[in-house]
PDB file of C-alpha atoms in Angstrom:
ATOM      1  CA  MET A 189     159.951 131.014 103.040  1.00 49.00           C
ATOM      2  CA  PRO A 190     157.326 128.559 104.170  1.00 44.00           C
ATOM      3  CA  GLU A 191     156.787 128.230 107.917  1.00 50.00           C
ATOM      4  CA  LYS A 192     158.232 124.933 108.981  1.00 55.00           C
ATOM      5  CA  LYS A 193     159.943 123.550 112.137  1.00 70.00           C
ATOM      6  CA  GLU A 194     163.288 123.595 110.036  1.00 82.00           C
ATOM      7  CA  ILE A 195     164.487 125.059 106.837  1.00 89.00           C
ATOM      8  CA  THR A 196     166.180 122.340 104.840  1.00 90.00           C
ATOM      9  CA  ILE A 197     169.039 122.436 102.114  1.00 92.00           C
ATOM     10  CA  ARG A 198     166.339 121.652  99.597  1.00 93.00           C
ATOM     11  CA  GLN A 199     164.387 124.786 100.453  1.00 94.00           C
ATOM     12  CA  VAL A 200     167.544 126.817 100.420  1.00 94.00           C
ATOM     13  CA  ARG A 201     168.445 125.393  96.908  1.00 94.00           C
ATOM     14  CA  GLU A 202     164.968 126.262  95.606  1.00 94.00           C
ATOM     15  CA  LEU A 203     165.356 129.802  97.030  1.00 93.00           C
ATOM     16  CA  GLU A 204     168.782 130.143  95.118  1.00 93.00           C
ATOM     17  CA  ARG A 205     167.074 128.958  91.959  1.00 92.00           C
ATOM     18  CA  GLU A 206     164.218 131.458  92.149  1.00 91.00           C
ATOM     19  CA  LEU A 207     166.754 134.232  92.776  1.00 90.00           C
ATOM     20  CA  ASN A 208     168.464 133.314  89.417  1.00 88.00           C
ATOM     21  CA  TYR A 209     165.256 134.051  87.592  1.00 86.00           C
ATOM     22  CA  ARG A 210     164.686 137.511  86.015  1.00 81.00           C
ATOM     23  CA  ALA A 211     162.279 139.549  88.001  1.00 77.00           C
ATOM     24  CA  PHE A 212     158.615 139.526  86.458  1.00 74.00           C
ATOM     25  CA  THR A 213     158.373 143.458  86.536  1.00 74.00           C
ATOM     26  CA  GLY A 214     162.032 143.911  85.793  1.00 68.00           C
ATOM     27  CA  GLY A 215     162.694 145.257  89.321  1.00 80.00           C
ATOM     28  CA  LYS A 216     164.392 143.810  92.269  1.00 86.00           C
ATOM     29  CA  LYS A 217     164.077 140.138  93.505  1.00 90.00           C
ATOM     30  CA  ILE A 218     163.748 139.975  97.316  1.00 91.00           C
ATOM     31  CA  ALA A 219     163.583 137.052  99.534  1.00 92.00           C
ATOM     32  CA  VAL A 220     163.051 137.100 103.356  1.00 94.00           C
ATOM     33  CA  VAL A 221     164.209 134.209 105.552  1.00 93.00           C
ATOM     34  CA  ASP A 222     162.236 134.406 108.784  1.00 87.00           C
ATOM     35  CA  PRO A 223     163.319 133.307 111.220  1.00 86.00           C
ATOM     36  CA  ALA A 224     166.926 132.462 109.852  1.00 90.00           C
ATOM     37  CA  SER A 225     167.642 130.564 112.979  1.00 84.00           C
ATOM     38  CA  LEU A 226     165.224 127.624 111.451  1.00 86.00           C
ATOM     39  CA  MET A 227     167.984 127.127 108.973  1.00 89.00           C
ATOM     40  CA  HIS A 228     169.883 123.738 109.907  1.00 84.00           C
ATOM     41  CA  TYR A 229     173.700 124.331 109.795  1.00 85.00           C
ATOM     42  CA  ALA A 230     173.995 122.600 106.501  1.00 90.00           C
ATOM     43  CA  ALA A 231     171.320 124.737 105.006  1.00 92.00           C
ATOM     44  CA  GLN A 232     173.302 127.853 106.224  1.00 93.00           C
ATOM     45  CA  ASN A 233     176.457 126.447 104.608  1.00 93.00           C
ATOM     46  CA  ALA A 234     174.507 125.917 101.458  1.00 93.00           C
ATOM     47  CA  LEU A 235     173.608 129.523 101.475  1.00 94.00           C
ATOM     48  CA  LEU A 236     177.114 130.985 101.860  1.00 94.00           C
ATOM     49  CA  LYS A 237     177.928 131.072  98.141  1.00 91.00           C
ATOM     50  CA  THR A 238     174.693 132.914  97.285  1.00 92.00           C
ATOM     51  CA  LEU A 239     175.439 135.406 100.104  1.00 93.00           C
ATOM     52  CA  GLU A 240     178.893 136.029  98.902  1.00 91.00           C
ATOM     53  CA  GLU A 241     177.986 136.397  95.148  1.00 91.00           C
ATOM     54  CA  PRO A 242     174.312 137.231  94.968  1.00 90.00           C
ATOM     55  CA  PRO A 243     172.284 137.004  91.736  1.00 90.00           C
ATOM     56  CA  LYS A 244     172.028 140.413  89.715  1.00 88.00           C
ATOM     57  CA  ASP A 245     169.125 142.773  91.071  1.00 89.00           C
ATOM     58  CA  SER A 246     168.542 140.335  94.221  1.00 91.00           C
ATOM     59  CA  LEU A 247     168.134 141.278  97.829  1.00 92.00           C
ATOM     60  CA  LEU A 248     168.256 138.385 100.586  1.00 93.00           C
ATOM     61  CA  ILE A 249     166.862 139.498 104.139  1.00 95.00           C
ATOM     62  CA  LEU A 250     167.641 137.188 106.973  1.00 94.00           C
ATOM     63  CA  VAL A 251     165.632 137.857 110.068  1.00 92.00           C
ATOM     64  CA  SER A 252     166.709 136.739 113.564  1.00 87.00           C
ATOM     65  CA  THR A 253     166.105 137.584 117.247  1.00 77.00           C
ATOM     66  CA  SER A 254     169.893 136.672 117.783  1.00 75.00           C
ATOM     67  CA  VAL A 255     173.047 135.516 115.957  1.00 79.00           C
ATOM     68  CA  GLY A 256     173.530 132.908 118.387  1.00 72.00           C
ATOM     69  CA  GLY A 257     172.052 129.944 116.125  1.00 75.00           C
ATOM     70  CA  LEU A 258     173.679 131.366 112.974  1.00 86.00           C
ATOM     71  CA  LEU A 259     177.201 130.241 111.549  1.00 88.00           C
ATOM     72  CA  ALA A 260     179.830 133.060 112.014  1.00 89.00           C
ATOM     73  CA  THR A 261     180.735 132.561 108.332  1.00 92.00           C
ATOM     74  CA  LEU A 262     177.009 133.285 107.426  1.00 93.00           C
ATOM     75  CA  VAL A 263     176.830 136.444 109.595  1.00 92.00           C
ATOM     76  CA  SER A 264     180.143 137.781 108.268  1.00 93.00           C
ATOM     77  CA  ARG A 265     178.710 137.890 104.697  1.00 93.00           C
ATOM     78  CA  CYS A 266     175.592 139.950 105.836  1.00 92.00           C
ATOM     79  CA  LEU A 267     175.212 143.668 106.357  1.00 92.00           C
ATOM     80  CA  ARG A 268     173.731 143.612 110.042  1.00 90.00           C
ATOM     81  CA  LEU A 269     171.020 145.997 110.873  1.00 90.00           C
ATOM     82  CA  SER A 270     169.815 146.041 114.706  1.00 84.00           C
ATOM     83  CA  PHE A 271     166.254 147.257 115.415  1.00 82.00           C
ATOM     84  CA  ALA A 272     165.413 148.249 118.984  1.00 80.00           C
ATOM     85  CA  PRO A 273     162.262 146.714 120.575  1.00 82.00           C
ATOM     86  CA  LEU A 274     159.167 148.942 120.853  1.00 88.00           C
ATOM     87  CA  PRO A 275     158.619 150.592 124.243  1.00 91.00           C
ATOM     88  CA  VAL A 276     156.565 148.211 126.525  1.00 89.00           C
ATOM     89  CA  GLN A 277     153.847 150.889 127.432  1.00 91.00           C
ATOM     90  CA  GLU A 278     153.377 151.166 123.579  1.00 92.00           C
ATOM     91  CA  VAL A 279     152.835 147.496 123.031  1.00 93.00           C
ATOM     92  CA  ALA A 280     150.777 147.370 126.171  1.00 93.00           C
ATOM     93  CA  SER A 281     148.456 150.345 124.572  1.00 94.00           C
ATOM     94  CA  PHE A 282     148.258 148.624 121.337  1.00 92.00           C
ATOM     95  CA  LEU A 283     146.961 145.169 122.994  1.00 91.00           C
ATOM     96  CA  GLU A 284     144.576 147.153 125.211  1.00 92.00           C
ATOM     97  CA  THR A 285     143.041 149.059 122.285  1.00 91.00           C
ATOM     98  CA  ARG A 286     143.057 146.367 119.520  1.00 87.00           C
ATOM     99  CA  LYS A 287     142.712 143.162 121.536  1.00 87.00           C
ATOM    100  CA  GLY A 288     140.377 144.493 124.212  1.00 88.00           C
ATOM    101  CA  TRP A 289     142.603 143.061 126.996  1.00 89.00           C
ATOM    102  CA  SER A 290     142.648 144.546 130.385  1.00 92.00           C
ATOM    103  CA  ARG A 291     145.602 147.002 131.108  1.00 92.00           C
ATOM    104  CA  ASP A 292     147.230 144.549 133.679  1.00 92.00           C
ATOM    105  CA  LYS A 293     147.213 141.680 131.105  1.00 91.00           C
ATOM    106  CA  ALA A 294     148.384 143.782 128.268  1.00 92.00           C
ATOM    107  CA  GLU A 295     151.219 145.202 130.297  1.00 92.00           C
ATOM    108  CA  LEU A 296     152.368 141.648 131.436  1.00 92.00           C
ATOM    109  CA  LEU A 297     152.171 140.292 128.003  1.00 91.00           C
ATOM    110  CA  ALA A 298     153.960 143.297 126.579  1.00 91.00           C
ATOM    111  CA  ALA A 299     156.786 142.850 129.299  1.00 92.00           C
ATOM    112  CA  MET A 300     157.054 139.184 128.605  1.00 91.00           C
ATOM    113  CA  SER A 301     157.410 139.775 124.786  1.00 88.00           C
ATOM    114  CA  MET A 302     160.316 142.195 125.600  1.00 85.00           C
ATOM    115  CA  GLY A 303     158.837 144.768 123.111  1.00 83.00           C
ATOM    116  CA  SER A 304     158.028 142.568 120.478  1.00 86.00           C
ATOM    117  CA  LEU A 305     154.314 143.408 119.162  1.00 86.00           C
ATOM    118  CA  GLY A 306     154.056 140.192 117.215  1.00 84.00           C
ATOM    119  CA  ARG A 307     155.223 138.094 120.013  1.00 84.00           C
ATOM    120  CA  ALA A 308     153.102 139.683 122.616  1.00 87.00           C
ATOM    121  CA  ALA A 309     149.969 139.157 120.420  1.00 85.00           C
ATOM    122  CA  ALA A 310     150.728 135.474 119.523  1.00 85.00           C
ATOM    123  CA  PRO A 311     148.171 133.000 120.897  1.00 82.00           C
ATOM    124  CA  GLU A 312     150.605 130.921 122.864  1.00 82.00           C
ATOM    125  CA  MET A 313     151.593 133.904 124.899  1.00 84.00           C
ATOM    126  CA  GLU A 314     148.564 133.678 127.144  1.00 82.00           C
ATOM    127  CA  GLU A 315     149.322 130.166 127.781  1.00 84.00           C
ATOM    128  CA  MET A 316     152.842 131.156 128.754  1.00 87.00           C
ATOM    129  CA  ILE A 317     151.665 133.221 131.549  1.00 86.00           C
ATOM    130  CA  GLN A 318     150.941 130.051 133.865  1.00 84.00           C
ATOM    131  CA  ARG A 319     153.754 128.079 132.458  1.00 89.00           C
ATOM    132  CA  ARG A 320     156.427 130.619 133.378  1.00 90.00           C
ATOM    133  CA  ALA A 321     155.302 130.545 136.976  1.00 89.00           C
ATOM    134  CA  ALA A 322     155.528 126.721 136.957  1.00 91.00           C
ATOM    135  CA  TRP A 323     159.054 126.806 135.427  1.00 93.00           C
ATOM    136  CA  ALA A 324     160.259 129.604 137.622  1.00 92.00           C
ATOM    137  CA  GLU A 325     159.174 127.692 140.714  1.00 92.00           C
ATOM    138  CA  ARG A 326     161.142 124.519 139.389  1.00 91.00           C
ATOM    139  CA  MET A 327     164.242 126.549 138.453  1.00 91.00           C
ATOM    140  CA  SER A 328     164.105 128.174 141.827  1.00 90.00           C
ATOM    141  CA  SER A 329     164.224 124.704 143.746  1.00 88.00           C
ATOM    142  CA  LEU A 330     167.049 123.285 141.832  1.00 86.00           C
ATOM    143  CA  THR A 331     170.109 122.330 144.004  1.00 87.00           C
ATOM    144  CA  PRO A 332     173.240 120.280 143.287  1.00 84.00           C
ATOM    145  CA  ALA A 333     171.888 117.359 145.351  1.00 85.00           C
ATOM    146  CA  ASP A 334     168.494 117.104 143.664  1.00 82.00           C
ATOM    147  CA  SER A 335     169.732 115.424 140.445  1.00 86.00           C
ATOM    148  CA  ALA A 336     166.417 113.817 140.132  1.00 87.00           C
ATOM    149  CA  GLY A 337     164.709 117.196 140.027  1.00 86.00           C
ATOM    150  CA  TRP A 338     166.734 118.599 137.052  1.00 85.00           C
ATOM    151  CA  MET A 339     166.630 115.281 135.238  1.00 91.00           C
ATOM    152  CA  ALA A 340     162.969 115.159 135.530  1.00 92.00           C
ATOM    153  CA  LEU A 341     162.474 118.564 134.337  1.00 92.00           C
ATOM    154  CA  ALA A 342     164.728 118.062 131.408  1.00 93.00           C
ATOM    155  CA  GLU A 343     162.588 114.925 130.440  1.00 94.00           C
ATOM    156  CA  GLU A 344     159.516 116.911 130.777  1.00 92.00           C
ATOM    157  CA  ILE A 345     160.390 119.665 128.226  1.00 93.00           C
ATOM    158  CA  ALA A 346     162.599 117.625 125.812  1.00 93.00           C
ATOM    159  CA  GLY A 347     159.690 115.799 124.161  1.00 89.00           C
ATOM    160  CA  GLU A 348     159.350 118.354 121.410  1.00 89.00           C
ATOM    161  CA  ARG A 349     162.122 120.582 119.759  1.00 88.00           C
ATOM    162  CA  GLU A 350     159.740 123.612 119.842  1.00 87.00           C
ATOM    163  CA  GLU A 351     158.840 122.975 123.547  1.00 89.00           C
ATOM    164  CA  SER A 352     162.499 122.813 124.352  1.00 93.00           C
ATOM    165  CA  LEU A 353     163.225 126.163 122.619  1.00 91.00           C
ATOM    166  CA  LYS A 354     160.309 127.835 124.179  1.00 90.00           C
ATOM    167  CA  PHE A 355     161.625 126.961 127.766  1.00 94.00           C
ATOM    168  CA  LEU A 356     165.153 128.106 126.801  1.00 94.00           C
ATOM    169  CA  ASP A 357     163.781 131.383 125.494  1.00 90.00           C
ATOM    170  CA  TRP A 358     161.820 131.875 128.649  1.00 93.00           C
ATOM    171  CA  ALA A 359     164.905 130.976 130.753  1.00 94.00           C
ATOM    172  CA  GLU A 360     167.059 133.590 128.889  1.00 93.00           C
ATOM    173  CA  GLY A 361     164.512 136.091 129.973  1.00 93.00           C
ATOM    174  CA  TRP A 362     164.409 134.788 133.533  1.00 94.00           C
ATOM    175  CA  TYR A 363     168.116 135.037 134.001  1.00 96.00           C
ATOM    176  CA  ARG A 364     168.210 138.405 132.166  1.00 95.00           C
ATOM    177  CA  ASP A 365     165.742 139.761 134.912  1.00 96.00           C
ATOM    178  CA  ILE A 366     167.981 138.262 137.400  1.00 96.00           C
ATOM    179  CA  LEU A 367     170.929 140.225 136.005  1.00 96.00           C
ATOM    180  CA  ILE A 368     168.950 143.406 135.939  1.00 96.00           C
ATOM    181  CA  CYS A 369     168.188 143.082 139.641  1.00 95.00           C
ATOM    182  CA  LEU A 370     171.877 142.342 140.348  1.00 95.00           C
ATOM    183  CA  VAL A 371     173.098 145.242 138.333  1.00 95.00           C
ATOM    184  CA  THR A 372     170.426 148.036 138.846  1.00 94.00           C
ATOM    185  CA  GLY A 373     168.573 146.708 141.977  1.00 91.00           C
ATOM    186  CA  SER A 374     165.528 147.956 140.144  1.00 89.00           C
ATOM    187  CA  SER A 375     162.446 146.012 138.811  1.00 88.00           C
ATOM    188  CA  ARG A 376     162.273 148.377 135.612  1.00 89.00           C
ATOM    189  CA  GLY A 377     162.535 146.405 132.471  1.00 89.00           C
ATOM    190  CA  LEU A 378     161.928 142.966 133.817  1.00 93.00           C
ATOM    191  CA  SER A 379     160.267 140.497 131.375  1.00 93.00           C
ATOM    192  CA  ASN A 380     158.605 138.646 134.208  1.00 93.00           C
ATOM    193  CA  PRO A 381     157.262 141.513 136.477  1.00 93.00           C
ATOM    194  CA  ASP A 382     154.678 139.490 138.319  1.00 92.00           C
ATOM    195  CA  LEU A 383     157.539 137.049 139.409  1.00 93.00           C
ATOM    196  CA  GLU A 384     159.645 139.911 140.861  1.00 94.00           C
ATOM    197  CA  GLN A 385     159.932 138.388 144.422  1.00 94.00           C
ATOM    198  CA  SER A 386     161.151 135.116 143.055  1.00 93.00           C
ATOM    199  CA  ILE A 387     163.650 136.928 140.719  1.00 95.00           C
ATOM    200  CA  ARG A 388     165.099 138.896 143.549  1.00 95.00           C
ATOM    201  CA  ARG A 389     165.531 135.726 145.704  1.00 94.00           C
ATOM    202  CA  GLN A 390     167.562 134.356 142.861  1.00 93.00           C
ATOM    203  CA  ALA A 391     169.569 137.459 142.474  1.00 94.00           C
ATOM    204  CA  ASP A 392     170.594 137.231 146.190  1.00 94.00           C
ATOM    205  CA  ARG A 393     171.839 133.733 145.500  1.00 91.00           C
ATOM    206  CA  ASN A 394     173.774 134.327 142.344  1.00 92.00           C
ATOM    207  CA  SER A 395     176.705 136.474 141.195  1.00 94.00           C
ATOM    208  CA  ARG A 396     176.757 138.617 137.929  1.00 95.00           C
ATOM    209  CA  GLU A 397     179.479 136.214 136.530  1.00 95.00           C
ATOM    210  CA  ARG A 398     177.421 133.210 137.362  1.00 94.00           C
ATOM    211  CA  VAL A 399     174.277 134.645 135.588  1.00 96.00           C
ATOM    212  CA  LEU A 400     176.231 135.688 132.548  1.00 95.00           C
ATOM    213  CA  PHE A 401     177.800 132.287 132.313  1.00 95.00           C
ATOM    214  CA  LEU A 402     174.352 130.657 132.425  1.00 95.00           C
ATOM    215  CA  LEU A 403     173.066 132.974 129.768  1.00 94.00           C
ATOM    216  CA  SER A 404     175.845 131.893 127.550  1.00 92.00           C
ATOM    217  CA  ARG A 405     174.966 128.313 128.194  1.00 94.00           C
ATOM    218  CA  ILE A 406     171.338 128.741 127.255  1.00 94.00           C
ATOM    219  CA  GLY A 407     172.486 130.243 123.824  1.00 88.00           C
ATOM    220  CA  ALA A 408     174.843 127.303 123.418  1.00 90.00           C
ATOM    221  CA  THR A 409     172.015 124.753 124.460  1.00 93.00           C
ATOM    222  CA  ALA A 410     169.452 126.251 121.950  1.00 90.00           C
ATOM    223  CA  ALA A 411     172.226 126.137 119.150  1.00 85.00           C
ATOM    224  CA  SER A 412     172.845 122.441 119.903  1.00 88.00           C
ATOM    225  CA  ILE A 413     169.077 121.682 119.890  1.00 89.00           C
ATOM    226  CA  ARG A 414     168.778 123.412 116.594  1.00 81.00           C
ATOM    227  CA  ARG A 415     171.517 121.172 115.395  1.00 79.00           C
ATOM    228  CA  ASN A 416     169.449 118.226 116.295  1.00 82.00           C
ATOM    229  CA  VAL A 417     171.696 116.953 118.963  1.00 87.00           C
ATOM    230  CA  ASN A 418     169.899 114.806 121.779  1.00 93.00           C
ATOM    231  CA  ARG A 419     167.590 117.297 123.381  1.00 94.00           C
ATOM    232  CA  ARG A 420     167.289 115.606 126.637  1.00 94.00           C
ATOM    233  CA  MET A 421     171.098 115.425 127.081  1.00 95.00           C
ATOM    234  CA  ALA A 422     171.474 119.148 126.074  1.00 95.00           C
ATOM    235  CA  LEU A 423     168.932 120.297 128.607  1.00 96.00           C
ATOM    236  CA  GLU A 424     170.171 117.920 131.420  1.00 94.00           C
ATOM    237  CA  ASP A 425     173.787 119.653 130.908  1.00 94.00           C
ATOM    238  CA  PHE A 426     172.323 123.006 131.040  1.00 95.00           C
ATOM    239  CA  LEU A 427     169.904 122.320 134.044  1.00 94.00           C
ATOM    240  CA  MET A 428     172.790 120.638 135.981  1.00 92.00           C
ATOM    241  CA  ARG A 429     174.908 123.820 135.665  1.00 92.00           C
ATOM    242  CA  ALA A 430     171.844 125.935 136.688  1.00 92.00           C
ATOM    243  CA  ALA A 431     171.546 123.681 139.772  1.00 88.00           C
ATOM    244  CA  GLY A 432     175.140 124.574 140.605  1.00 83.00           C
ATOM    245  CA  LEU A 433     177.124 121.690 139.229  1.00 76.00           C
ATOM    246  CA  GLY A 434     179.340 123.277 136.694  1.00 60.00           C
TER     247      GLY A 434
END
C-alpha cells in the first residue's frame, strides 16, 4: 500500500475491491500492508470482514513490529508468523561493507536498530545518534517535583505525530536496556551501548516491576497517539509516570 502517515478506510476499501478482481495471470493475488500499525482503528475494523472471508486465491500479509497497535479482533483473524532479528554483528558487517561506515559507527547503528537491517540503514538513524543522548539526559533528570521538566519535554515532542512515535520507539529501547541490566547485569544486547553508564544508573534507581510497567505504558501511549488522541496529553501522562508520579 502507498506510504502515508496513516492508512485510511478509503484505502482499505480500495484494497478490498482490488482483491475481488481476477488475477491478471490467473495465479494468486497478494497484498502487503506494511506497516499495519499505520491503519487507523476504523480502517482495521473495515478489514475484518475480508480477513474472515478472503476473496478466492488471495493472500493478505500484514507486517508489524508489534501487535500493540493492532486490534485484538484483527490479530485473532491472522496466522501469526514471528521473525527473529538478524544478529547485530551481521548487520554491522553489512553496513561496514556496503555503506563504507567505520566499524564503531556500524556496530552502534546495528545495535540501535535491534537487528533490523532496513532500520539500521535508514537515513534518520544517523541523526538519532545525537537525539538519543539528549533524550536520555532529559529522561534521566525527570523527578516527581519537576513537573515543568516533563511537561516541557512532552510539548517538544508532541508537535508531529511521527516525532512522538519516534520518541516512544526510542524510549521502549531505553527501558528495555534498563531491564536487561536489572535482569542480567550484563551490557550484552543493549540497543544503546554508548549510553551504558546512564542506563546502569537508571537500573540502580528502578525495580523490574516498575520498568515493566513503564514499558506497558509506552505501548499504550503509542496506541493512543495512533488513534489520534491529544498527543501532548498522552505524552504528559507517560512522562509523569516515568518521573515517578504513578
